[in-house]
Structures are given as C-alpha cells and as structure tokens.
C-alpha cells in the first residue's frame, strides 16, 4: 500500500517541491489531501494531476470556483481554516506534511497529532510557538515528527542509531543569507528585493526575509531545542556559506557527525516522506569538485540581533518564543510592504518580548492570546515607522 500523504500548503515552495518528489515515486506515495490559502488555480491544477481524496482552499471566497472546476473529478472540495484541521484526520492519511507559513500551521498539526498521524514538519513556527505542548502530545499519542527543514533533517540523520548516546552540542549551519558581508550601516536601507534574493535557496517570501535577518536561524535553534531535547547552551550557530554541510552533532565523546548533500530541499523532503526507508533516487549527486573549499565563520549577533533575541526567547521559555514569533510575523509583513526598515524589525520584536506578560506553562488558549496580543502590539509599534 502506498503511504497516504496530506500536504498542507501544497501551492508553496515546499509544497510544490513535495509534489515533484511524490510524482517521482508514485508507487510509494499517494496524495490524499492538498491545501492552499488563496491560490485556487494552482490548487485546481494540482488536484487534476494528483487526484487527491480532498482539497481545501483556505480562502472561503474561492470555494465555489474550485468546486465548479473540479465537479467532474472524484475530489472532495472544502474551504476554510477548520476544514484543514478536519481533513488531516482522514483515515487514508498516514503522514501530514506541514508546509504552511507561520502560526497557521499550529492548529492543523495539533489536529493531526490528535488523530495519531505522523508529521513531516516543515512549518518550524509550530515548534517555536508551542514546542513543549507538541512534544508532550507526540509522546502521549506515540506519533513521530520527522523534520523537513534541511538542518533538522541533517541532525535527525546524524542521530540515527544513537538512541542512548548523549548529545553534547548541536551545530546548526547557516548560509549567512544575502547580507552576510554587509555592515550595520549597509543594512539600514536594504530594499525588499535584495532581502528576498537568497544566495543558495529559492523559498517563500516569509522565510526568505527571515533568512536575510537571521531570524530563520533563531527559529531553527528553538525548533532544534524541542525536536532533539537539548538546552539553549547546547545549540550553536555556525555560518557555512556553501550550504552543503546541513548541520552537525557533537557527542559526549567529542566525536562529531555531519550530514552533507546538495542544497536542494527535495532531499530532506524525500527522506521525511520515505522514513524510515531511504528511497533510491536519481536526483543529481553531490560533486566535491564543485566545492573545493568549505568555510566556517562565527555568527555576528551584534549585526543580526534576531539571533540574540531568539536565544533569549529560548532561554526564557514559556510564552516568550510565541511572542517573538508573532512580532516577527508582523514586522516581516510590514517590511515586505516597505512599512519598516530592515534593522528596525529587531527593535520592535525586542519591545514586544519585553512587554508581553510572561506565562511559564502556557496552554493552547494562552498561546493563542499571546500570539494575538503580540501581533497587535507589534502593529501598534509599527505605526511609528510608517
Ligand atoms: P510559501 O509561502 O512558499 O508557501 C506557503 C503555503 O502555505 C502556500 O501553499 C500558501 O497558500 C499556504 N498558506 C499561507 N498562509 C496560509 C494560511 N494562513 N492558512 C493556510 N494556508 C496558508 O512558504 P514555504 O514553502 O517557503 O514555507 C513553508 C514552511 O516551511 C514555512 O514554515 C517555512 O519556514 C518552512 N520551510 C521552508 C523552506 C523552503 O525552502 N521554502 C525550508 C525549510 C522550512 P497560497 O499559495 O494559496 O497562498
Ligand atoms: Mg532550514
């Protein structure tokens, strides 16, 4: 029986690459669910090609259009946020790949875990917001999270066969983004177009800005903390501009394992879909001749304050990472619309983190409140800049 996959956010960067992987392994995987937010045309095209059991369009205004075009196909059509939470629970779904952006990934992931589904996690924000809750839930339900993020996939692969061995440190590699060599002064007026232009990866807009501001690496540090059960002090960021060592684990004997590969998200996607099996692929192979020099640098936390803020949020814990994430979502949105400068984004995030009331062990409702409150507070602070 092929593995039944639900792809949340199938019209995005990770979603479309996941469908390319599935198309290359049709005997192994069947697409059961596809979801999009507002890109109805691409969702329809994907539905016709992959004939899933169900599709969900987040934006309810598009429901009639999608239903009309797909009326002669054996595909159920739903609309709205709640529908996404429901379709992930369908019996034919074995694995839910979460490739939506930001806070919107949280509830569908919880719903899928509640139904006992394994998760292929691309939506790192879910673990940033509610890592402690999610870890408890997956333990209770006996399900697995297989990371899709390339760094976490690398760590996950390094940890295979190391169940009882102590991790000393995780080195999360980072390309450094498009502004690695910029000075603080250069960064003050960078245009959106430059920030979107990542040197090694072609990604959605939000994560591209997060990569330029290094918030992506900060969020990934928190993601690693929950996925691998390590403390703040055990996670270190290592700038590696070539992006071919995807991360490293140092064990208690001082030995280090690294995972390497071409910078291509289809590799960690395939690993997550096939896990625990490695699928035989004809994807292009890595060539050492193309990378005669691999280099490493320390991260500059004075220039990229989001790194320091993320580690502070991770250290403080409770609802503070949720506040950091919400404020970041608000400022990235504003930056994309040229309503705030690149460096000012961190000022606002810091203010939100320091204003929001601390909750040590937040439940899901308290996280929802923190998210809303932090987003609104960031919007309020943004008014000063626009
Ligand atoms: P994209 O912006 O390219 O795609 C996002 C997808 O989610 C689209 O299908 C979009 O639908 C849908 N979506 C957006 N907002 C909502 C919402 N509110 N409710 C429901 N669906 C929504 O993002 P990426 O693919 O780049 O990133 C997805 C996730 O994966 C992020 O969390 C990111 O951090 C993570 N990730 C991405 C990597 C990459 O290489 N891109 C690498 C590692 C992790 P529509 O198209 O209709 O708007
Ligand atoms: Mg990553």
XYZ file of C-alpha atoms and ligand atoms in Angstrom:
435
model
C 0.000 0.000 0.000
C 1.379 3.452 -0.858
C 1.802 5.854 2.068
C -1.094 8.368 2.140
C 0.207 11.923 2.314
C -1.603 15.148 3.222
C 0.285 18.221 2.005
C -0.697 21.398 3.847
C 0.414 24.381 1.779
C 0.797 22.427 -1.464
C 0.966 25.610 -3.570
C 4.052 26.997 -1.820
C 7.764 26.416 -2.241
C 7.952 23.283 -0.052
C 4.510 22.103 -1.179
C 5.330 22.191 -4.896
C 8.700 20.512 -4.334
C 6.963 17.806 -2.287
C 4.646 17.142 -5.216
C 7.664 16.844 -7.516
C 9.067 14.204 -5.163
C 5.748 12.373 -4.962
C 5.447 12.408 -8.763
C 8.806 10.634 -8.985
C 7.678 7.914 -6.517
C 4.079 7.218 -7.447
C 4.181 3.598 -6.305
C 5.337 4.585 -2.824
C 3.190 7.630 -2.042
C -0.381 8.631 -2.753
C -1.572 12.209 -2.360
C -4.658 12.177 -0.143
C -5.054 15.856 0.725
C -3.864 19.149 -0.753
C -4.463 22.564 0.796
C -3.840 26.152 -0.297
C -4.719 29.523 1.118
C -5.760 31.603 -1.886
C -4.008 30.248 -4.972
C -7.087 28.454 -6.314
C -5.762 27.988 -9.850
C -2.643 26.140 -8.789
C -4.609 24.044 -6.291
C -7.015 23.042 -9.067
C -4.137 22.163 -11.400
C -2.543 20.020 -8.685
C -5.877 18.355 -7.887
C -6.387 17.389 -11.523
C -2.870 15.984 -11.796
C -2.729 14.100 -8.464
C -6.453 13.316 -7.897
C -6.357 13.520 -4.104
C -9.212 12.401 -1.941
C -9.818 16.012 -0.820
C -8.617 19.573 -1.311
C -9.091 22.569 0.968
C -8.955 26.189 -0.099
C -8.349 28.352 2.973
C -9.969 31.436 1.488
C -13.699 30.683 1.507
C -14.399 33.179 -1.296
C -12.712 30.743 -3.721
C -14.829 27.741 -2.678
C -17.469 27.999 -5.414
C -14.892 28.446 -8.141
C -12.819 25.432 -7.042
C -15.942 23.272 -6.634
C -17.224 24.233 -10.083
C -13.961 23.467 -11.906
C -13.456 20.163 -10.079
C -17.075 18.993 -10.282
C -16.290 16.190 -12.751
C -13.340 14.865 -10.759
C -13.527 12.468 -7.804
C -12.078 15.082 -5.445
C -13.932 16.433 -2.402
C -13.653 20.200 -2.019
C -13.714 22.034 1.312
C -12.985 25.601 2.379
C -11.819 27.433 5.469
C -9.326 27.008 8.279
C -11.399 24.491 10.248
C -11.644 22.232 7.219
C -7.832 21.957 7.136
C -7.950 20.640 10.714
C -10.591 18.107 9.738
C -9.107 16.672 6.537
C -5.785 15.822 8.188
C -7.713 13.316 10.317
C -8.990 11.311 7.315
C -8.356 7.607 7.641
C -6.407 7.325 4.387
C -3.835 9.866 5.637
C -0.696 8.285 7.121
C 1.606 11.303 7.126
C 0.856 15.038 7.253
C 3.452 17.322 5.700
C 3.047 20.794 7.186
C 4.263 23.386 4.691
C 2.034 26.328 5.547
C 3.595 29.541 6.857
C 3.701 30.879 10.393
C 1.095 30.493 13.106
C -1.407 28.948 10.660
C 0.448 25.626 10.976
C -0.222 25.140 14.667
C -3.855 24.001 14.819
C -3.756 21.576 11.857
C -0.604 19.991 13.320
C -2.292 19.529 16.696
C -5.353 18.093 14.981
C -3.212 15.622 13.018
C -1.314 14.519 16.140
C -4.616 14.037 17.977
C -5.702 11.690 15.194
C -2.467 9.704 15.576
C -0.872 10.862 12.311
C 2.878 11.171 11.857
C 4.084 14.646 10.944
C 6.663 15.666 8.338
C 7.360 19.104 9.755
C 8.421 21.999 7.547
C 6.414 24.615 9.467
C 9.055 25.341 12.121
C 6.901 28.077 13.679
C 4.683 25.349 15.199
C 7.536 24.197 17.453
C 8.665 27.747 18.185
C 5.188 28.678 19.412
C 4.223 25.502 21.233
C 7.255 23.196 21.377
C 6.665 21.952 24.891
C 2.992 21.170 24.255
C 3.680 19.474 20.949
C 6.444 17.282 22.391
C 4.104 16.176 25.174
C 1.360 15.432 22.646
C 3.519 13.347 20.333
C 4.725 11.314 23.313
C 1.151 10.752 24.509
C -0.078 9.764 21.071
C 3.006 7.755 20.111
C 3.420 9.571 16.796
C 6.576 10.818 15.164
C 7.764 14.166 13.905
C 10.169 13.813 11.017
C 11.823 17.151 10.254
C 11.810 18.566 6.734
C 13.913 21.638 7.495
C 17.290 20.718 5.996
C 19.308 21.400 9.173
C 16.978 19.361 11.358
C 16.785 16.574 8.822
C 20.598 16.528 8.963
C 20.622 16.307 12.781
C 17.886 13.666 12.712
C 20.005 11.623 10.281
C 23.137 12.101 12.421
C 21.194 10.772 15.419
C 20.102 7.556 13.710
C 21.489 4.657 15.776
C 22.491 6.953 18.675
C 19.393 6.450 20.856
C 21.138 6.196 24.214
C 24.146 8.357 23.425
C 24.430 11.825 24.892
C 24.440 14.859 22.616
C 26.961 17.443 23.764
C 26.247 20.093 21.200
C 24.326 20.759 18.005
C 25.949 22.944 15.361
C 23.204 24.455 13.235
C 24.720 25.618 9.988
C 23.549 28.812 8.299
C 24.481 30.207 4.906
C 24.515 33.712 6.396
C 21.939 34.856 3.849
C 22.267 37.642 1.274
C 23.643 40.167 3.811
C 26.433 38.143 5.391
C 29.080 40.662 4.361
C 27.045 43.837 4.825
C 27.902 46.313 7.592
C 25.271 47.543 10.056
C 25.160 50.804 8.081
C 24.647 48.947 4.789
C 21.758 47.051 6.350
C 19.786 50.129 7.372
C 18.379 50.810 3.928
C 18.361 47.453 2.161
C 15.468 47.147 -0.298
C 12.955 44.289 -0.115
C 14.140 42.893 -3.453
C 17.661 42.371 -2.128
C 16.407 40.773 1.053
C 14.350 38.296 -0.977
C 17.352 37.288 -3.043
C 18.824 34.350 -1.112
C 22.193 33.094 -2.446
C 21.550 29.322 -2.097
C 17.838 28.599 -1.667
C 14.681 29.582 -3.531
C 11.951 29.851 -0.884
C 8.672 31.540 0.052
C 8.756 35.260 0.906
C 8.434 34.991 4.688
C 11.274 32.531 5.166
C 13.423 34.467 2.667
C 13.164 37.619 4.799
C 13.720 35.501 7.929
C 16.890 34.137 6.330
C 18.157 37.612 5.447
C 17.529 38.836 9.013
C 18.818 35.543 10.528
C 15.510 35.133 12.342
C 15.166 31.883 10.418
C 18.224 30.524 12.218
C 16.918 31.761 15.556
C 13.601 29.990 14.941
C 15.532 26.890 13.881
C 17.520 26.938 17.119
C 14.246 26.808 19.068
C 12.938 24.128 16.695
C 16.081 22.056 17.391
C 15.689 22.517 21.133
C 12.301 20.781 21.057
C 12.971 18.225 18.346
C 16.141 16.923 19.967
C 15.556 17.711 23.648
C 18.633 19.914 24.129
C 19.157 23.074 26.197
C 19.822 26.592 24.926
C 23.572 26.287 25.663
C 23.827 23.143 23.546
C 22.824 24.860 20.299
C 25.430 26.834 18.359
C 25.043 28.634 15.055
C 27.825 28.089 12.546
C 27.985 30.185 9.387
C 28.788 27.955 6.424
C 28.151 29.930 3.223
C 28.290 26.947 0.834
C 25.247 25.251 2.483
C 26.423 21.695 1.812
C 27.017 20.596 5.401
C 23.449 20.815 6.612
C 24.274 20.578 10.337
C 26.426 18.640 12.800
C 26.067 16.816 16.110
C 28.877 16.605 18.660
C 28.534 13.651 21.035
C 29.741 13.177 24.621
C 32.994 11.529 23.453
C 33.918 14.641 21.438
C 33.234 12.988 18.105
C 31.247 14.979 15.521
C 28.871 13.659 12.870
C 27.837 15.851 9.937
C 25.318 15.319 7.171
C 26.040 16.625 3.675
C 24.291 16.951 0.368
C 23.455 19.353 -2.429
C 21.461 22.387 -1.259
C 18.186 21.004 -2.582
C 15.076 20.742 -0.380
C 13.889 17.717 -2.364
C 16.482 15.629 -0.461
C 15.165 16.260 3.076
C 11.594 16.095 1.722
C 12.252 12.647 0.236
C 13.905 11.490 3.454
C 10.910 12.641 5.518
C 8.363 11.031 3.187
C 10.209 7.738 2.961
C 11.364 7.485 6.593
C 12.474 5.080 7.956
C 13.282 3.807 4.474
C 15.823 5.566 2.251
C 14.355 5.703 -1.225
C 16.516 5.007 -4.247
C 16.560 8.241 -6.216
C 18.135 9.509 -9.407
C 18.381 13.055 -8.038
C 21.638 14.762 -9.123
C 24.600 13.681 -6.972
C 26.899 15.897 -4.938
C 30.237 16.702 -6.546
C 33.215 17.508 -4.336
C 34.869 19.131 -7.345
C 32.154 21.822 -7.264
C 33.037 22.646 -3.646
C 36.838 22.711 -3.326
C 36.595 24.899 -0.230
C 34.174 24.577 2.671
C 34.372 27.500 5.081
C 33.006 28.257 8.550
C 32.555 31.507 10.483
C 31.045 32.594 13.757
C 27.661 34.294 13.604
C 27.644 38.060 14.235
C 24.919 38.586 16.839
C 25.566 42.346 17.028
C 24.703 42.734 13.370
C 21.944 40.118 13.380
C 20.181 40.923 16.648
C 17.388 38.477 15.848
C 19.798 35.698 16.744
C 20.385 37.115 20.216
C 16.642 37.734 20.647
C 15.769 34.161 19.644
C 18.273 32.671 22.054
C 16.931 34.939 24.779
C 13.370 33.779 23.973
C 14.507 30.158 24.018
C 16.218 30.667 27.373
C 13.239 32.470 28.949
C 10.805 29.890 27.555
C 7.085 29.888 28.388
C 5.106 32.096 26.005
C 8.100 34.296 25.034
C 9.058 32.342 21.865
C 5.394 32.655 20.812
C 5.626 36.444 21.320
C 8.893 36.570 19.356
C 7.313 34.628 16.509
C 4.142 36.749 16.384
C 6.089 40.020 16.457
C 8.340 38.677 13.735
C 5.356 37.727 11.546
C 4.016 41.280 11.936
C 7.309 43.030 11.135
C 8.139 40.768 8.183
C 4.724 41.527 6.715
C 5.368 45.260 7.208
C 8.877 45.022 5.749
C 7.514 43.300 2.620
C 5.198 46.301 2.170
C 8.064 48.739 2.832
C 6.493 49.963 6.073
C 9.541 49.378 8.252
C 13.296 49.314 7.776
C 15.357 46.135 7.913
C 17.155 46.907 11.194
C 14.058 48.283 12.897
C 12.390 44.890 12.741
C 14.514 43.671 15.677
C 13.718 46.797 17.744
C 10.015 46.008 17.555
C 10.449 42.305 18.287
C 12.521 43.161 21.362
C 9.916 45.629 22.638
C 7.129 43.074 22.210
C 9.121 40.375 24.022
C 9.735 42.754 26.908
C 6.138 43.985 27.136
C 4.105 40.806 26.944
C 3.183 39.203 30.305
C 5.228 36.112 30.975
C 3.379 32.796 31.268
C 5.588 29.924 32.356
C 3.495 26.968 31.193
C 1.028 28.300 28.648
C -1.797 26.128 27.377
C -3.066 26.373 23.835
C -5.544 29.157 24.622
C -2.908 31.243 26.359
C -0.627 30.798 23.373
C -3.410 31.929 21.101
C -3.853 35.037 23.258
C -0.112 35.712 23.355
C 0.023 35.383 19.589
C -2.829 37.841 19.024
C -1.640 40.295 21.651
C 1.960 40.260 20.420
C 0.920 40.691 16.796
C -1.317 43.648 17.714
C 1.374 45.219 19.862
C 3.885 44.929 17.035
C 1.373 46.540 14.664
C 0.915 49.380 17.127
C 4.666 49.907 17.387
C 4.956 49.750 13.598
C 2.732 52.837 13.248
C 5.639 54.910 14.480
C 7.677 53.887 11.449
C 5.203 54.140 8.569
P 5.350 29.595 0.794
O 4.960 30.982 1.127
O 6.040 29.357 -0.475
O 4.036 28.664 0.818
C 3.125 28.690 1.868
C 1.950 27.754 1.635
O 1.037 27.864 2.723
C 1.145 28.085 0.392
O 0.547 26.888 -0.075
C 0.061 29.029 0.926
O -1.101 29.047 0.112
C -0.227 28.382 2.267
N -0.668 29.332 3.277
C -0.146 30.575 3.527
N -0.809 31.162 4.539
C -1.765 30.301 4.943
C -2.796 30.347 5.930
N -2.961 31.412 6.721
N -3.603 29.271 6.060
C -3.456 28.193 5.277
N -2.508 28.083 4.314
C -1.672 29.129 4.154
O 6.192 29.053 2.041
P 7.402 27.997 2.048
O 7.010 26.779 1.295
O 8.664 28.678 1.732
O 7.484 27.655 3.609
C 6.509 26.848 4.258
C 7.005 26.469 5.658
O 8.158 25.651 5.523
C 7.437 27.686 6.499
O 7.110 27.458 7.841
C 8.945 27.714 6.325
O 9.607 28.278 7.437
C 9.257 26.221 6.204
N 10.481 25.907 5.454
C 10.608 26.308 4.158
C 11.758 26.032 3.428
C 11.883 26.420 1.976
O 12.896 26.065 1.361
N 10.938 27.122 1.392
C 12.885 25.335 4.065
C 12.632 24.911 5.415
C 11.469 25.201 6.076
P -1.245 30.096 -1.145
O -0.192 29.685 -2.137
O -2.623 29.844 -1.616
O -1.025 31.459 -0.594
Mg 16.437 25.461 7.360
